[in-house]
Coordinates of C-alpha atoms (C1' of nucleotides) in Angstrom, one line a residue:
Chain X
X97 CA 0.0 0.0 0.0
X98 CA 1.2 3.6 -1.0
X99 CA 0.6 6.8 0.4
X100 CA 0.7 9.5 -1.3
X101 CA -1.3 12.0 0.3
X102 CA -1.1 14.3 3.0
X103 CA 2.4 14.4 4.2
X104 CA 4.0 12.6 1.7
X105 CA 2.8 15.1 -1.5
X106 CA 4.0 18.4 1.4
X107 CA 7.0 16.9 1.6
X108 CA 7.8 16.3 -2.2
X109 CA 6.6 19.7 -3.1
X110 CA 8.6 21.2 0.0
X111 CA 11.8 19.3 -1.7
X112 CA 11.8 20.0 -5.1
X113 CA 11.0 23.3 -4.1
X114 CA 14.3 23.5 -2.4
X115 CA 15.9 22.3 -4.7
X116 CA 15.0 24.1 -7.3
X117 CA 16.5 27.1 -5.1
X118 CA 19.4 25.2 -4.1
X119 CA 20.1 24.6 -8.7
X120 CA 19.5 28.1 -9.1
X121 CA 21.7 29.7 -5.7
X122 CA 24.5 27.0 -5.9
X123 CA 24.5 25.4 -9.3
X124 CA 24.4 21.8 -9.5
X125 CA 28.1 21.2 -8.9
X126 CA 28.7 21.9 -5.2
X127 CA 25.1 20.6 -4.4
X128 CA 24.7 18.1 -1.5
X129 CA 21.4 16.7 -0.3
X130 CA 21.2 17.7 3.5
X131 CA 21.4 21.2 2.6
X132 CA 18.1 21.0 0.6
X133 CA 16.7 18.4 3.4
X134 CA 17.4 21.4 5.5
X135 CA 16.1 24.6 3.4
X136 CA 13.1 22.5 3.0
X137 CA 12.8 21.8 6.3
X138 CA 12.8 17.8 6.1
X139 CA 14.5 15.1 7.5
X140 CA 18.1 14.6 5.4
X141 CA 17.0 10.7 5.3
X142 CA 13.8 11.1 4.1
X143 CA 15.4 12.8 0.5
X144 CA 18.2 10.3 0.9
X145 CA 15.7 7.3 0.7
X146 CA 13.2 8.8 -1.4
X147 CA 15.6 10.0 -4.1
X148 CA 18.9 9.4 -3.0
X149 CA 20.8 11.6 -5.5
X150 CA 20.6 15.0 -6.8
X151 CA 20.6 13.3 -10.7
X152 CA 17.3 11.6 -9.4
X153 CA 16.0 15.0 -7.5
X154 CA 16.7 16.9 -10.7
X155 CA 14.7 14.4 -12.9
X156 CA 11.4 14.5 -10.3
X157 CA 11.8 18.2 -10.2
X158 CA 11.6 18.4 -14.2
X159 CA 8.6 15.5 -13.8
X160 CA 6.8 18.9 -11.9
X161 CA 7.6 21.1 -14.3
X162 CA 6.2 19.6 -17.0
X163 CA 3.1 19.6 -15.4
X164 CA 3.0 23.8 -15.7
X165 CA 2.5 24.6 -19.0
X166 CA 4.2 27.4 -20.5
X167 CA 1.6 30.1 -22.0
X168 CA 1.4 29.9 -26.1
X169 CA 0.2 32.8 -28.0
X170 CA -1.6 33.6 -30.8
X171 CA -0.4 36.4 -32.8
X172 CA -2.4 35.5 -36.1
X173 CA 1.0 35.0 -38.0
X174 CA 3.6 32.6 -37.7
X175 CA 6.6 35.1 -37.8
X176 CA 4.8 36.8 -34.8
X177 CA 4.3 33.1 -33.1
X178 CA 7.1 32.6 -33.6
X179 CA 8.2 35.7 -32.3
X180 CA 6.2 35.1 -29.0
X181 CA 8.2 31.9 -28.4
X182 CA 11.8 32.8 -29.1
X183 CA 10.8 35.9 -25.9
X184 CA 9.6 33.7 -24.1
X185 CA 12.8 31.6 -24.7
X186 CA 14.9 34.2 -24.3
X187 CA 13.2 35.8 -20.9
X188 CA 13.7 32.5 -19.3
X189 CA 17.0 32.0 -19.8
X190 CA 17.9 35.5 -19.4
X191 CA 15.9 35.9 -16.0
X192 CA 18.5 35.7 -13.2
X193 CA 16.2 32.6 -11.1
X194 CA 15.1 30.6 -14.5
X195 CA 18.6 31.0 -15.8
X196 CA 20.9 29.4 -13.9
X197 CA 18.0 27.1 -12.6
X198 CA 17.8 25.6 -16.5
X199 CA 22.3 25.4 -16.5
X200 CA 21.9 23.3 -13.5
X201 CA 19.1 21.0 -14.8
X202 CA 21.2 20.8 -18.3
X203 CA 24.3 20.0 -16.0
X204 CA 22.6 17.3 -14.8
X205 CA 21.0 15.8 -18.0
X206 CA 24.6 15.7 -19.2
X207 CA 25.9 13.9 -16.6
X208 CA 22.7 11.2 -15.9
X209 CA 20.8 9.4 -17.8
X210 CA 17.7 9.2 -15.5
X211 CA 18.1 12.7 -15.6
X212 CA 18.2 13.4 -19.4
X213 CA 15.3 11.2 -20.0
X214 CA 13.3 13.7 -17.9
X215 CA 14.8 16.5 -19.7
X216 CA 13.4 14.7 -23.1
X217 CA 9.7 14.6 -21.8
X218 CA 10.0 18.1 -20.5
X219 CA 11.0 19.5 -23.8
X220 CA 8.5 17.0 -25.5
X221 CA 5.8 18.3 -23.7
X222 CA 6.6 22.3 -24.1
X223 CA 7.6 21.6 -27.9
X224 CA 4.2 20.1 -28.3
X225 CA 2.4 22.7 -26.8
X226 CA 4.2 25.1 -29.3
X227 CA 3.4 22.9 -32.4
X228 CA -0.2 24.3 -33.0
X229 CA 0.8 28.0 -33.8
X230 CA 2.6 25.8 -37.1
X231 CA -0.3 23.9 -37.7
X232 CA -2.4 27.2 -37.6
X233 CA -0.1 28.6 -40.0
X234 CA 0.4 25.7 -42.6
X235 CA -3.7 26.2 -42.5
X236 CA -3.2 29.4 -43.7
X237 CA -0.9 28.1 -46.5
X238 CA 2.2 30.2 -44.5
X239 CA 3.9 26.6 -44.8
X240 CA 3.4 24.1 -47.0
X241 CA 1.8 21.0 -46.4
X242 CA 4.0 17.8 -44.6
X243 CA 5.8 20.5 -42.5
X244 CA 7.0 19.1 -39.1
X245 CA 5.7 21.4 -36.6
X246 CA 7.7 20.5 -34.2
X247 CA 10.9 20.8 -35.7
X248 CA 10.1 24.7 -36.5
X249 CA 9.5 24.9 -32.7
X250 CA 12.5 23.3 -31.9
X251 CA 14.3 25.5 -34.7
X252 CA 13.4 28.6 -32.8
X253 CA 14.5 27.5 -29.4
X254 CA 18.0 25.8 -30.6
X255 CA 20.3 28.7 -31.7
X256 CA 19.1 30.5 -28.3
X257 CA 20.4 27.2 -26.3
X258 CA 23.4 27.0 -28.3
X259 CA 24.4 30.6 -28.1
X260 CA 24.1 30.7 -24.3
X261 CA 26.5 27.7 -24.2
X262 CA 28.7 28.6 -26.4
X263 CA 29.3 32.3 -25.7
X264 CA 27.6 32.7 -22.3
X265 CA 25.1 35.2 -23.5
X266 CA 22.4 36.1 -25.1
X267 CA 20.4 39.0 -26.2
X268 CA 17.2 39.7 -28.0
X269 CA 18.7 39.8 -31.4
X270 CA 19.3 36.2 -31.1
X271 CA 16.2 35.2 -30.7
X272 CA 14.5 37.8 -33.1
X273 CA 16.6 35.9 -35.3
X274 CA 15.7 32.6 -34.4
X275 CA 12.8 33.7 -35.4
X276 CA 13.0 34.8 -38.7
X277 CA 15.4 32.5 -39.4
X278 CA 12.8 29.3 -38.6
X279 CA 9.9 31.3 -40.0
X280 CA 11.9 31.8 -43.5
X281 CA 12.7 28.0 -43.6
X282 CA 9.7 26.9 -42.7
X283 CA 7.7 28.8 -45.9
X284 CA 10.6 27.8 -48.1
X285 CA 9.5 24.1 -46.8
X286 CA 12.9 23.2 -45.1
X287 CA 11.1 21.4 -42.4
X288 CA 8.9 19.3 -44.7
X289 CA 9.2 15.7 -44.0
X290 CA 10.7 13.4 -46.4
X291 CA 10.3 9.7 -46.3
Chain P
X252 CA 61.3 30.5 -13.0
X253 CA 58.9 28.3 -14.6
X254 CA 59.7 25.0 -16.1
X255 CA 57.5 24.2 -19.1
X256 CA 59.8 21.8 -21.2
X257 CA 60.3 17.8 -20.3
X258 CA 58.8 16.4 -17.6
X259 CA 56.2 19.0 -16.7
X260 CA 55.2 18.8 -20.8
X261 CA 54.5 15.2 -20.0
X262 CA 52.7 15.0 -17.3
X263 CA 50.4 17.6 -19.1
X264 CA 49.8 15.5 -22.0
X265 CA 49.2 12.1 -19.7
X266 CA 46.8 13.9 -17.8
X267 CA 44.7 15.8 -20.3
X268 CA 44.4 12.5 -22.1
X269 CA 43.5 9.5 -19.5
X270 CA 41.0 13.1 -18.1
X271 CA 39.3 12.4 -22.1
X272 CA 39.4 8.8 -21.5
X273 CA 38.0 9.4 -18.2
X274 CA 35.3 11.9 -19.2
X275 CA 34.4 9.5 -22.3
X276 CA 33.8 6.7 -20.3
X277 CA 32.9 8.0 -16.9
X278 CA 30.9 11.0 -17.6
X279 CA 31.3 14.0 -16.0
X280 CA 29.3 13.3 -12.5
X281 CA 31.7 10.2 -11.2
X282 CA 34.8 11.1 -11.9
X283 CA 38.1 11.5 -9.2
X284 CA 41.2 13.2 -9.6
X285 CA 43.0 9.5 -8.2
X286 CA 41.6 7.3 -10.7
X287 CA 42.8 10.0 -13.4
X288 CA 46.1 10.0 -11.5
X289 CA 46.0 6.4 -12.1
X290 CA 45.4 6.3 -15.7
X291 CA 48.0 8.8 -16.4
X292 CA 50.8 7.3 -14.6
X293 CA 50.8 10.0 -12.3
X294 CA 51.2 11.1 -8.9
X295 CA 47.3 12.4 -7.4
X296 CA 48.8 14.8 -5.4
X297 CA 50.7 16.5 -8.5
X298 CA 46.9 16.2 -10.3
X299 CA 45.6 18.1 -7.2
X300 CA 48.0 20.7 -7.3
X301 CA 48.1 21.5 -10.7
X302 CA 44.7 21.4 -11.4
X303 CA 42.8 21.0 -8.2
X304 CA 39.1 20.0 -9.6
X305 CA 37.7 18.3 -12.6
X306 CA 36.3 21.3 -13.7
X307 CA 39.7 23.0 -14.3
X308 CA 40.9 19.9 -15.8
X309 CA 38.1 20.1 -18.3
X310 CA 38.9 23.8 -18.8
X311 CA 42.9 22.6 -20.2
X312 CA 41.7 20.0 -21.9
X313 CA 39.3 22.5 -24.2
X314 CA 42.4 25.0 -23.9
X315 CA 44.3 21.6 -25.6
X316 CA 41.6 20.9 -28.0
X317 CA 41.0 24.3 -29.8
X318 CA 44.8 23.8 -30.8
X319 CA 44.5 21.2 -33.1
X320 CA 42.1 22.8 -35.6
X321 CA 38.9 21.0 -37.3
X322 CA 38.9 20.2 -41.6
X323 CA 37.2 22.6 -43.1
X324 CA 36.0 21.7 -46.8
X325 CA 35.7 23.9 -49.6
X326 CA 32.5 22.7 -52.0
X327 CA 32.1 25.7 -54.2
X328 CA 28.6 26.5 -52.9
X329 CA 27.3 27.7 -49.2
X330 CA 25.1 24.7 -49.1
X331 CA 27.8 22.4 -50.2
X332 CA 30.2 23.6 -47.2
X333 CA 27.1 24.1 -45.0
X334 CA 26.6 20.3 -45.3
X335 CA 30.1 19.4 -44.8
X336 CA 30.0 21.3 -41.5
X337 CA 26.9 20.0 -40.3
X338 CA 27.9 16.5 -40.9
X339 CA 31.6 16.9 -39.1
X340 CA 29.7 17.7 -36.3
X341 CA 27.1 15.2 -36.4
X342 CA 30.2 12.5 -36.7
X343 CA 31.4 14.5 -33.7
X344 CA 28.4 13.6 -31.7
X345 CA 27.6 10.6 -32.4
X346 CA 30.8 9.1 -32.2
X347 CA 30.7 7.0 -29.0
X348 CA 34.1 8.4 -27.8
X349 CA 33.9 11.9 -28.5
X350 CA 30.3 11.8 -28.4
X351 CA 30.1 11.3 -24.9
X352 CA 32.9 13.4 -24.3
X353 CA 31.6 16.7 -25.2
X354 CA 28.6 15.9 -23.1
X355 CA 30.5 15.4 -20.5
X356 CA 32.4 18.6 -21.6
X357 CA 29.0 20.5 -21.6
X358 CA 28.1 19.0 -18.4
X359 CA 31.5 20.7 -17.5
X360 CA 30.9 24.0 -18.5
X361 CA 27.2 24.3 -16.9
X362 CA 28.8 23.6 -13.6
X363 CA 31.4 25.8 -13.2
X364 CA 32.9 29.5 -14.6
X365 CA 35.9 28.7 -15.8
X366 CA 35.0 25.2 -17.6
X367 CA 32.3 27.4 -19.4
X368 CA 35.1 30.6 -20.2
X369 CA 37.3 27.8 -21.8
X370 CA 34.5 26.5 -23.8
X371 CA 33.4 29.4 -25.4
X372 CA 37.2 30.1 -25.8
X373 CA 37.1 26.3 -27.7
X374 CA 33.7 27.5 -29.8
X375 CA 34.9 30.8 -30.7
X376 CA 37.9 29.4 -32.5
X377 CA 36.4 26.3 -34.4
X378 CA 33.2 28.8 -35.4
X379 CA 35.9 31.1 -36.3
X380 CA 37.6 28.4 -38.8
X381 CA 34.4 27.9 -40.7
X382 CA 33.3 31.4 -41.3
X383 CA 35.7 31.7 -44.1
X384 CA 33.1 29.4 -46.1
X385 CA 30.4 32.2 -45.5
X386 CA 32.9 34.7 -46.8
X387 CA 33.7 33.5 -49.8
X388 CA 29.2 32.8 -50.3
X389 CA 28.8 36.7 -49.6
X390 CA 31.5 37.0 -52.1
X391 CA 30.1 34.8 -54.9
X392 CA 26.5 36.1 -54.0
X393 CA 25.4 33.1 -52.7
X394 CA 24.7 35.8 -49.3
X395 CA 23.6 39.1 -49.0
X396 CA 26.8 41.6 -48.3
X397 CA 26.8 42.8 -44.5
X398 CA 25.9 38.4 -43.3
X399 CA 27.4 37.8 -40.2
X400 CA 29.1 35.0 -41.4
X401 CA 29.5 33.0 -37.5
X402 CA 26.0 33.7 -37.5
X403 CA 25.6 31.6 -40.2
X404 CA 28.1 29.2 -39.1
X405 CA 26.6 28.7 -35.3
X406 CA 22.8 28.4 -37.2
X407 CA 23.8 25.2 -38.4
X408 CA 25.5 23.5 -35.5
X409 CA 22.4 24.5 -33.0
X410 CA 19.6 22.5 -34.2
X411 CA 22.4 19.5 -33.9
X412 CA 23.2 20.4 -30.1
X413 CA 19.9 21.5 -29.4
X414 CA 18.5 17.9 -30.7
X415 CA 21.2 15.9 -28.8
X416 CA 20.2 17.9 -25.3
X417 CA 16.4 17.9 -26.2
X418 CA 15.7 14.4 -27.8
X419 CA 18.9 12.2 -27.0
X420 CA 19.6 11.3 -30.7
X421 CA 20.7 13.0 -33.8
X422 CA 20.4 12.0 -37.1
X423 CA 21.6 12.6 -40.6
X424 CA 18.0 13.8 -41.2
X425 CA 18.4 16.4 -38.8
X426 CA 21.8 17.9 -39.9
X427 CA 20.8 18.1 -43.7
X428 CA 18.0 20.2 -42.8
X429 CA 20.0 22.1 -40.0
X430 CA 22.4 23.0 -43.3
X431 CA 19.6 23.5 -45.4
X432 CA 17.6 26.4 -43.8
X433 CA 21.1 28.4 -42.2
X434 CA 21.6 28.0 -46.1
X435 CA 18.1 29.2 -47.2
X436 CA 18.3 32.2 -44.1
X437 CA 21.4 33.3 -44.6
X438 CA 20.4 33.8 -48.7
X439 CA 17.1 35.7 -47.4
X440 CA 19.5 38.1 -45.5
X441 CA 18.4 36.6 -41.7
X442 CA 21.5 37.2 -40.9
X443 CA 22.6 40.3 -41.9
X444 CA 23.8 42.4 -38.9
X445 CA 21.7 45.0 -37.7
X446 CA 23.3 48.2 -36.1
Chain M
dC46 C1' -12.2 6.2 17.2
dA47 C1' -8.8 2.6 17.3
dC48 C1' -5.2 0.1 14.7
dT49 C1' -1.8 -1.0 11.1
dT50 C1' 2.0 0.4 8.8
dA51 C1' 3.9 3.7 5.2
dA52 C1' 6.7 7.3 5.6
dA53 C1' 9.5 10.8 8.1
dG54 C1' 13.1 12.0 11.6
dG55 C1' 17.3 11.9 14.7
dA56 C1' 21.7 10.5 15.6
dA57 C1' 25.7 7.7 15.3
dC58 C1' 28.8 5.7 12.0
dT59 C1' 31.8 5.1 7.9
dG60 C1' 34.5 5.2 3.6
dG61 C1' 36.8 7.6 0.4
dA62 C1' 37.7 12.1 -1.9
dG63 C1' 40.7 15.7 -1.1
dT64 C1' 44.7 17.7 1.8
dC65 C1' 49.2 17.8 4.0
dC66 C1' 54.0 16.8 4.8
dC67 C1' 58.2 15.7 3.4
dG68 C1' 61.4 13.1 0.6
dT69 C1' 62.7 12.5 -4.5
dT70 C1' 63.5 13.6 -9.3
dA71 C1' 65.1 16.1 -13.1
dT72 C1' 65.0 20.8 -15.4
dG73 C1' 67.4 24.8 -16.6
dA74 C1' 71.2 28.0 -15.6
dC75 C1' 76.1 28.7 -15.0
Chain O
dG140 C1' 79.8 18.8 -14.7
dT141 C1' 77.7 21.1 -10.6
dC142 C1' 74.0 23.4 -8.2
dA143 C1' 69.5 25.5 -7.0
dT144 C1' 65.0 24.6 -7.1
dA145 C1' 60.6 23.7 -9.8
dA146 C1' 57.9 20.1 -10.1
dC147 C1' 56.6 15.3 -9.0
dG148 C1' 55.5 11.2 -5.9
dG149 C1' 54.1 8.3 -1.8
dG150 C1' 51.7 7.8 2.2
dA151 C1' 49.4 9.3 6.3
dC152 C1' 45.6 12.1 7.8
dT153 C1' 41.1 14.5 7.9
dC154 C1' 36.6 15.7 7.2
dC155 C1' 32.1 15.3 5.6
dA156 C1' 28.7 13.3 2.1
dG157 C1' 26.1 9.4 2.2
dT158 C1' 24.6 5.2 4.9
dT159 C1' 22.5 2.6 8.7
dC160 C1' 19.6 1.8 12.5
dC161 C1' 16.1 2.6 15.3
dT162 C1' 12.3 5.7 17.0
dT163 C1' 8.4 8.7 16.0
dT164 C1' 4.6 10.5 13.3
dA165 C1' 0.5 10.4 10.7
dA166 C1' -2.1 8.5 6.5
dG167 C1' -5.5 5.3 5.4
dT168 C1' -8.9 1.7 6.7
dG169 C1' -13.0 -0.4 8.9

DNA sequence: CACTTAAAGGAACTGGAGTCCCGTTATGAC
DNA sequence: GTCATAACGGGACTCCAGTTCCTTTAAGTG
């Protein structure tokens, strides 16, 4: 028998979010798990036995996540949808919290695979919530038929991860041309499946 | 005085490459300076001094790396050497060595500072190497005048990063069409810097 | 409202990563 | 060749992250 209510769901919620703080304060290098047992006031066994590593903590925390979906917007275009999502990109990895919070949880993805297998669902689940605005706009014959919405999502979020890895920064020129740059591919039919 | 030459050359070399051998087959998150020690033939206490953390160590090993300099190809068209780069780096990646090497690398360079400085340091000169091929496209036409050529360059290596952190796999697929619309963006003047 | 037991908490314990100390090697200068 | 010392190496030591064990709390059931 399992119980998951009551205490057991406070003290979940009280943990991951601790450790969120802890990811974003600390990073996910010089993390150890009695320190978030103790900002989230809990027993240091309890997250020891329950997840037993910060890998594990990292891939229930992104589990939660998931669950919070991130707001899509409707601009009428796809340029301007587009648009919408490379900001929203860009504000989260440029706000101070969300920031370093997303270098930790890519730290850990890279380092477990537990963890990176959570980091595929999370980004399954966001891209998919993203996909529409494309379908929206292949309906209005902005794209051409057979275009993979996703990968125009994913098009519009990748040179804003690979630009804050590579050079540390990013700033909204990036992602305005993200953008454009997916948005031009996708009505020249780049992303149109072949098979 | 410092003493560069002989010995202290070495020891250097040993270490940087049982710490790639290490990385490669360890990953990032269970790794010790002894057992590096160990593979090198080396004292742990001189792999302590001199570098003190795995996160330095990763740093000289990128410092080491962005010496020897990546093949760049020469097609005739920006598509052609577009290609070429996208599929060096998908060998990169999927490579089982150096694959899991530069995730260990990135899980590196999200942890710490100085992992990350060198990393940039590492990106900044192989993007560098390639932007030559956009050069000589603005030159033929291929591009509008004014391209930012490591724009260009970095457009076609996201989508393969971005895939590999996201989604776990890469594929041909994914680096044709990664070449394909930096091509197809960069001749609609995407990337044409604005100031 | 009892009663069972899943789950949390406290505290002592331990193993190995990282440090320290001091002796050894070999580089570079003369 | 000789010398001073930068750099390496071995082994003992330390400290704390992670484990173990046992007690306490409260969730779920009838």
């Amino acid at each position: 028998m399992t119980r998951p209510g009551g205490r057991t769901a406070r003290v979940r919620a009280q943990v991951l979010r601790a450790t969120g703080d802890a990811l974003a304060e600390q990073g996910f290098a010089h993390l150890d798990l009695a320190d978030i047992a103790r900002r989230a006031d809990v027993g240091k066994t309890t997250v020891y036995r329950r997840w037993g590593s910060v890998t594990a903590l990292v891939a229930d925390l992104l589990i939660d996540m998931a669950e919070e979906s991130s707001p899509r917007s409707d601009t009428g275009s796809l340029l301007g949808d587009l648009r919408a999502n490379a900001d929203l990109v860009l504000r989260t990895l440029t706000d101070p919290r969300q920031g370093r919070l997303f270098t930790s949880i890519i730290a850990a993805a890279t380092c477990d695979v537990q963890a990176a297998e959570a980091l595929h669902g999370f980004y399954a689940t966001r891209v998919a919530e993203w996909a529409p605005c494309v379908e929206r706009a292949i309906e209005r014959g902005e794209a051409p038929e057979g275009t993979d919405a996703q990968a125009v999502i994913r098009a519009v979020s990748a040179p804003l991860y690979y630009h804050l890895l590579t050079t540390g920064r990013i700033d909204p020129s990036v992602a305005d041309q993200a953008a454009t740059a997916a948005a031009v591919a996708a009505r020249a039919g780049v992303f149109v499946c072949q098979d």
